[in-house]
Amino acid sequence: MIKRQVAKAVGYSLLSPLIIGLVLGSYYALISGQSKVLFQILMTAVANAHIVGLSMAFFVLPAYLLLLRYNKLSYSGILTAGMLGGALFSFLFVASSGMVFIINAVMAALGAGLFLFSLRRNAHRV
């Protein structure tokens, strides 16, 4: 049962590229007055979704399991692991600096937050 909840939480975390793409795309579409900007930013965010997946696989999930094992689970630790993983993988694969680097790190942190939110929401249903 626990494995199923964690797998579902990881699935929810992969919604973060859509959320970031829609929010930033809507903002820039409203500012510029061009609707095609929304689609371009959304596609860029979805194209960088691998950053969130790698961050979840190599940073967030191991940190969650380690902290859970020692009964030291803290939300700030998981969110920090997500942002650190997003920054590292963004640096390695996409951009070493600039706005894309920051957006990918925030997108990975949002993914970690969605992971925690989903686990907490499902824990109350058990």
Coordinates of N, CA and C in Angstrom, one line a residue:
M1 N 0.8 -1.2 0.0 CA 0.0 0.0 0.0 C 0.9 1.3 0.0
I2 N 1.9 1.2 0.8 CA 2.8 2.4 0.9 C 3.5 2.6 -0.5
K3 N 4.0 1.6 -1.1 CA 4.6 1.7 -2.4 C 3.7 2.3 -3.5
R4 N 2.4 1.9 -3.4 CA 1.4 2.5 -4.3 C 1.2 4.0 -4.1
Q5 N 1.2 4.4 -2.8 CA 1.0 5.8 -2.5 C 2.2 6.6 -3.0
V6 N 3.4 6.1 -2.8 CA 4.6 6.8 -3.2 C 4.7 6.9 -4.7
A7 N 4.3 5.8 -5.4 CA 4.3 5.8 -6.9 C 3.3 6.8 -7.4
K8 N 2.1 6.9 -6.8 CA 1.1 7.9 -7.2 C 1.6 9.3 -6.9
A9 N 2.3 9.5 -5.8 CA 2.9 10.8 -5.4 C 3.9 11.2 -6.4
V10 N 4.7 10.3 -6.9 CA 5.7 10.6 -7.9 C 5.0 11.0 -9.2
G11 N 3.9 10.3 -9.5 CA 3.2 10.7 -10.7 C 2.6 12.1 -10.7
Y12 N 2.1 12.5 -9.5 CA 1.6 13.8 -9.3 C 2.7 14.9 -9.4
S13 N 3.9 14.5 -9.0 CA 5.0 15.5 -9.1 C 5.3 15.8 -10.5
L14 N 5.0 14.9 -11.4 CA 5.4 15.2 -12.8 C 4.4 16.2 -13.5
L15 N 3.4 16.7 -12.7 CA 2.5 17.7 -13.2 C 3.2 19.1 -13.1
S16 N 4.3 19.2 -12.4 CA 4.9 20.5 -12.2 C 5.3 21.2 -13.5
P17 N 5.8 20.5 -14.5 CA 6.1 21.2 -15.7 C 4.9 21.9 -16.4
L18 N 3.8 21.2 -16.3 CA 2.5 21.8 -16.9 C 2.1 23.0 -16.1
I19 N 2.2 22.9 -14.8 CA 1.8 24.1 -13.9 C 2.7 25.3 -14.2
I20 N 4.0 25.0 -14.2 CA 5.0 26.1 -14.4 C 4.8 26.7 -15.8
G21 N 4.7 25.8 -16.8 CA 4.5 26.3 -18.2 C 3.2 27.1 -18.4
L22 N 2.1 26.7 -17.7 CA 0.9 27.4 -17.9 C 0.9 28.7 -17.1
V23 N 1.5 28.8 -16.0 CA 1.6 30.0 -15.2 C 2.5 31.0 -15.9
L24 N 3.7 30.6 -16.2 CA 4.6 31.5 -16.9 C 4.1 31.9 -18.3
G25 N 3.6 30.9 -19.0 CA 3.1 31.2 -20.3 C 1.9 32.2 -20.3
S26 N 1.0 32.0 -19.4 CA -0.1 32.9 -19.3 C 0.4 34.3 -18.9
Y27 N 1.3 34.4 -18.0 CA 1.8 35.7 -17.6 C 2.5 36.4 -18.8
Y28 N 3.4 35.7 -19.5 CA 4.0 36.4 -20.7 C 3.1 36.6 -21.8
A29 N 2.1 35.8 -22.0 CA 1.1 36.0 -23.1 C 0.2 37.2 -22.8
L30 N -0.1 37.4 -21.5 CA -0.8 38.6 -21.1 C 0.0 39.9 -21.3
I31 N 1.3 39.8 -20.9 CA 2.2 40.9 -21.0 C 2.4 41.3 -22.5
S32 N 2.7 40.3 -23.3 CA 3.1 40.6 -24.7 C 1.9 40.7 -25.6
G33 N 0.8 40.2 -25.2 CA -0.4 40.3 -26.1 C -0.4 39.2 -27.2
Q34 N 0.5 38.3 -27.1 CA 0.6 37.2 -28.2 C 0.2 35.9 -27.5
S35 N -0.7 35.2 -28.1 CA -1.1 33.9 -27.5 C -0.1 32.8 -27.8
K36 N 0.7 33.0 -28.9 CA 1.6 31.9 -29.2 C 2.7 31.8 -28.2
V37 N 3.0 32.8 -27.4 CA 4.0 32.8 -26.3 C 3.6 31.7 -25.3
L38 N 2.3 31.6 -25.0 CA 1.8 30.6 -24.0 C 2.2 29.2 -24.5
F39 N 1.9 28.9 -25.7 CA 2.2 27.6 -26.3 C 3.7 27.3 -26.3
Q40 N 4.5 28.3 -26.7 CA 6.0 28.2 -26.7 C 6.6 27.9 -25.3
I41 N 6.1 28.6 -24.3 CA 6.7 28.4 -23.0 C 6.2 27.1 -22.4
L42 N 4.9 26.8 -22.7 CA 4.4 25.5 -22.2 C 5.2 24.3 -22.8
M43 N 5.5 24.4 -24.1 CA 6.3 23.3 -24.7 C 7.7 23.2 -24.2
T44 N 8.3 24.4 -23.9 CA 9.6 24.4 -23.3 C 9.6 23.8 -22.0
A45 N 8.6 24.1 -21.2 CA 8.5 23.5 -19.8 C 8.3 22.0 -19.9
V46 N 7.5 21.5 -20.8 CA 7.3 20.1 -21.0 C 8.5 19.4 -21.5
A47 N 9.3 20.1 -22.4 CA 10.5 19.5 -22.9 C 11.5 19.4 -21.8
N48 N 11.5 20.2 -20.8 CA 12.4 20.1 -19.7 C 11.9 19.3 -18.5
A49 N 10.8 18.5 -18.8 CA 10.2 17.7 -17.7 C 11.2 16.6 -17.2
H50 N 12.1 16.2 -18.0 CA 13.1 15.2 -17.6 C 13.9 15.7 -16.4
I51 N 14.1 17.0 -16.2 CA 14.8 17.5 -15.1 C 14.0 17.1 -13.8
V52 N 12.7 17.3 -13.8 CA 11.9 16.9 -12.7 C 12.0 15.4 -12.4
G53 N 11.9 14.6 -13.4 CA 11.9 13.2 -13.3 C 13.3 12.7 -12.7
L54 N 14.3 13.2 -13.2 CA 15.7 12.9 -12.7 C 15.8 13.3 -11.2
S55 N 15.4 14.5 -11.0 CA 15.4 15.1 -9.6 C 14.7 14.2 -8.6
M56 N 13.5 13.8 -9.0 CA 12.7 12.9 -8.2 C 13.4 11.6 -8.0
A57 N 13.9 11.0 -9.0 CA 14.5 9.7 -8.9 C 15.8 9.7 -8.1
F58 N 16.6 10.7 -8.3 CA 18.0 10.7 -7.7 C 18.1 11.5 -6.4
F59 N 17.2 12.4 -6.1 CA 17.3 13.2 -5.0 C 16.1 13.1 -4.0
V60 N 14.9 13.4 -4.5 CA 13.8 13.5 -3.6 C 13.4 12.1 -3.0
L61 N 13.2 11.1 -3.9 CA 12.8 9.8 -3.3 C 13.8 9.2 -2.4
P62 N 15.1 9.2 -2.7 CA 16.1 8.7 -1.8 C 16.1 9.5 -0.5
A63 N 16.0 10.8 -0.6 CA 16.0 11.6 0.7 C 14.7 11.3 1.5
Y64 N 13.6 11.2 0.8 CA 12.3 10.8 1.5 C 12.5 9.5 2.3
L65 N 13.0 8.5 1.6 CA 13.1 7.2 2.2 C 14.1 7.2 3.3
L66 N 15.2 7.9 3.1 CA 16.3 8.0 4.2 C 15.7 8.7 5.4
L67 N 15.1 9.8 5.2 CA 14.5 10.5 6.4 C 13.4 9.8 7.0
L68 N 12.6 9.1 6.2 CA 11.5 8.3 6.8 C 12.1 7.1 7.6
R69 N 13.2 6.5 7.2 CA 13.8 5.4 7.9 C 14.3 5.8 9.3
Y70 N 14.9 7.0 9.4 CA 15.4 7.5 10.6 C 14.4 8.3 11.4
N71 N 13.1 8.4 10.9 CA 12.0 9.1 11.6 C 12.4 10.6 11.8
K72 N 13.0 11.2 10.8 CA 13.4 12.6 10.8 C 12.8 13.3 9.6
L73 N 11.7 12.9 9.1 CA 11.1 13.5 7.9 C 10.8 15.0 8.1
S74 N 11.3 15.8 7.3 CA 11.0 17.3 7.3 C 10.7 17.7 5.9
Y75 N 9.7 18.5 5.8 CA 9.3 19.0 4.5 C 10.4 19.9 3.8
S76 N 11.0 20.7 4.7 CA 12.1 21.6 4.1 C 13.2 20.7 3.6
G77 N 13.5 19.6 4.2 CA 14.6 18.8 3.6 C 14.3 18.2 2.3
I78 N 13.0 17.8 2.1 CA 12.6 17.2 0.8 C 12.5 18.3 -0.2
L79 N 12.0 19.4 0.1 CA 12.0 20.5 -0.9 C 13.4 21.0 -1.3
T80 N 14.3 21.0 -0.3 CA 15.7 21.4 -0.6 C 16.3 20.3 -1.5
A81 N 16.0 19.1 -1.3 CA 16.6 18.0 -2.1 C 16.0 18.2 -3.5
G82 N 14.8 18.5 -3.7 CA 14.2 18.7 -5.0 C 14.8 19.9 -5.7
M83 N 15.0 21.0 -5.0 CA 15.6 22.2 -5.7 C 17.1 21.9 -6.0
L84 N 17.8 21.2 -5.1 CA 19.2 20.9 -5.4 C 19.3 20.0 -6.6
G85 N 18.4 19.0 -6.7 CA 18.5 18.0 -7.8 C 18.1 18.8 -9.1
G86 N 17.1 19.7 -9.1 CA 16.8 20.4 -10.2 C 17.9 21.3 -10.7
A87 N 18.6 21.9 -9.8 CA 19.7 22.8 -10.1 C 20.9 22.0 -10.7
L88 N 21.2 20.8 -10.1 CA 22.3 20.0 -10.6 C 22.0 19.5 -12.0
F89 N 20.8 18.9 -12.2 CA 20.5 18.3 -13.5 C 20.2 19.4 -14.6
S90 N 19.8 20.5 -14.2 CA 19.6 21.6 -15.1 C 21.0 22.1 -15.6
F91 N 21.9 22.2 -14.6 CA 23.3 22.6 -15.0 C 24.0 21.6 -15.9
L92 N 23.7 20.3 -15.6 CA 24.4 19.2 -16.4 C 23.8 19.1 -17.8
F93 N 22.5 19.2 -18.0 CA 21.8 18.9 -19.2 C 21.3 20.1 -20.0
V94 N 20.9 21.2 -19.4 CA 20.1 22.2 -20.1 C 20.9 23.5 -20.1
A95 N 21.0 24.1 -19.0 CA 21.6 25.5 -19.0 C 22.5 25.6 -17.7
S96 N 23.6 26.2 -17.9 CA 24.5 26.4 -16.7 C 24.2 27.7 -16.0
S97 N 23.4 28.6 -16.6 CA 23.0 29.8 -15.9 C 21.8 30.4 -16.6
G98 N 21.3 31.5 -16.1 CA 20.2 32.2 -16.7 C 18.8 31.8 -16.2
M99 N 17.8 32.3 -16.9 CA 16.5 32.1 -16.4 C 16.0 30.6 -16.5
V100 N 16.5 29.9 -17.5 CA 16.1 28.5 -17.7 C 16.6 27.7 -16.5
F101 N 17.8 28.0 -16.1 CA 18.4 27.3 -14.9 C 17.5 27.5 -13.7
I102 N 17.1 28.7 -13.4 CA 16.3 29.0 -12.3 C 14.9 28.4 -12.4
I103 N 14.3 28.5 -13.5 CA 13.0 27.9 -13.7 C 13.0 26.4 -13.6
N104 N 14.0 25.7 -14.1 CA 14.1 24.3 -13.9 C 14.3 23.9 -12.4
A105 N 15.1 24.7 -11.7 CA 15.2 24.4 -10.2 C 13.9 24.6 -9.5
V106 N 13.2 25.6 -9.8 CA 11.9 25.9 -9.2 C 10.9 24.8 -9.6
M107 N 11.0 24.4 -10.8 CA 10.0 23.4 -11.3 C 10.3 22.0 -10.6
A108 N 11.5 21.7 -10.3 CA 11.9 20.5 -9.5 C 11.4 20.6 -8.1
A109 N 11.6 21.8 -7.5 CA 11.1 22.0 -6.1 C 9.6 21.9 -6.1
L110 N 8.9 22.5 -7.1 CA 7.4 22.3 -7.1 C 7.1 20.9 -7.2
G111 N 7.8 20.1 -8.0 CA 7.6 18.7 -8.1 C 7.7 18.0 -6.8
A112 N 8.7 18.4 -6.0 CA 8.9 17.8 -4.7 C 7.8 18.2 -3.7
G113 N 7.3 19.4 -3.9 CA 6.1 19.9 -3.1 C 4.9 19.1 -3.5
L114 N 4.6 18.9 -4.7 CA 3.5 18.1 -5.2 C 3.6 16.6 -4.6
F115 N 4.8 16.1 -4.6 CA 5.1 14.8 -4.1 C 4.6 14.7 -2.6
L116 N 5.1 15.7 -1.8 CA 4.7 15.8 -0.4 C 3.2 16.0 -0.2
F117 N 2.7 16.9 -1.0 CA 1.2 17.2 -0.9 C 0.4 15.9 -1.1
S118 N 0.8 15.2 -2.2 CA 0.0 14.0 -2.5 C 0.2 12.9 -1.4
L119 N 1.4 12.8 -0.9 CA 1.5 11.8 0.2 C 0.7 12.2 1.4
R120 N 0.7 13.5 1.7 CA 0.0 13.9 2.9 C -1.5 13.8 2.7
R121 N -2.0 14.1 1.5 CA -3.4 14.0 1.2 C -3.9 12.5 1.2
N122 N -3.1 11.6 0.7 CA -3.4 10.2 0.7 C -3.2 9.6 2.1
A123 N -2.4 10.1 2.9 CA -2.2 9.5 4.2 C -3.4 9.7 5.1
H124 N -4.2 10.8 4.9 CA -5.4 11.0 5.7 C -6.5 10.1 5.3
R125 N -6.5 9.5 4.1 CA -7.5 8.6 3.6 C -7.3 7.2 4.1
V126 N -6.2 6.8 4.6 CA -5.9 5.5 5.0 C -6.6 5.2 6.3

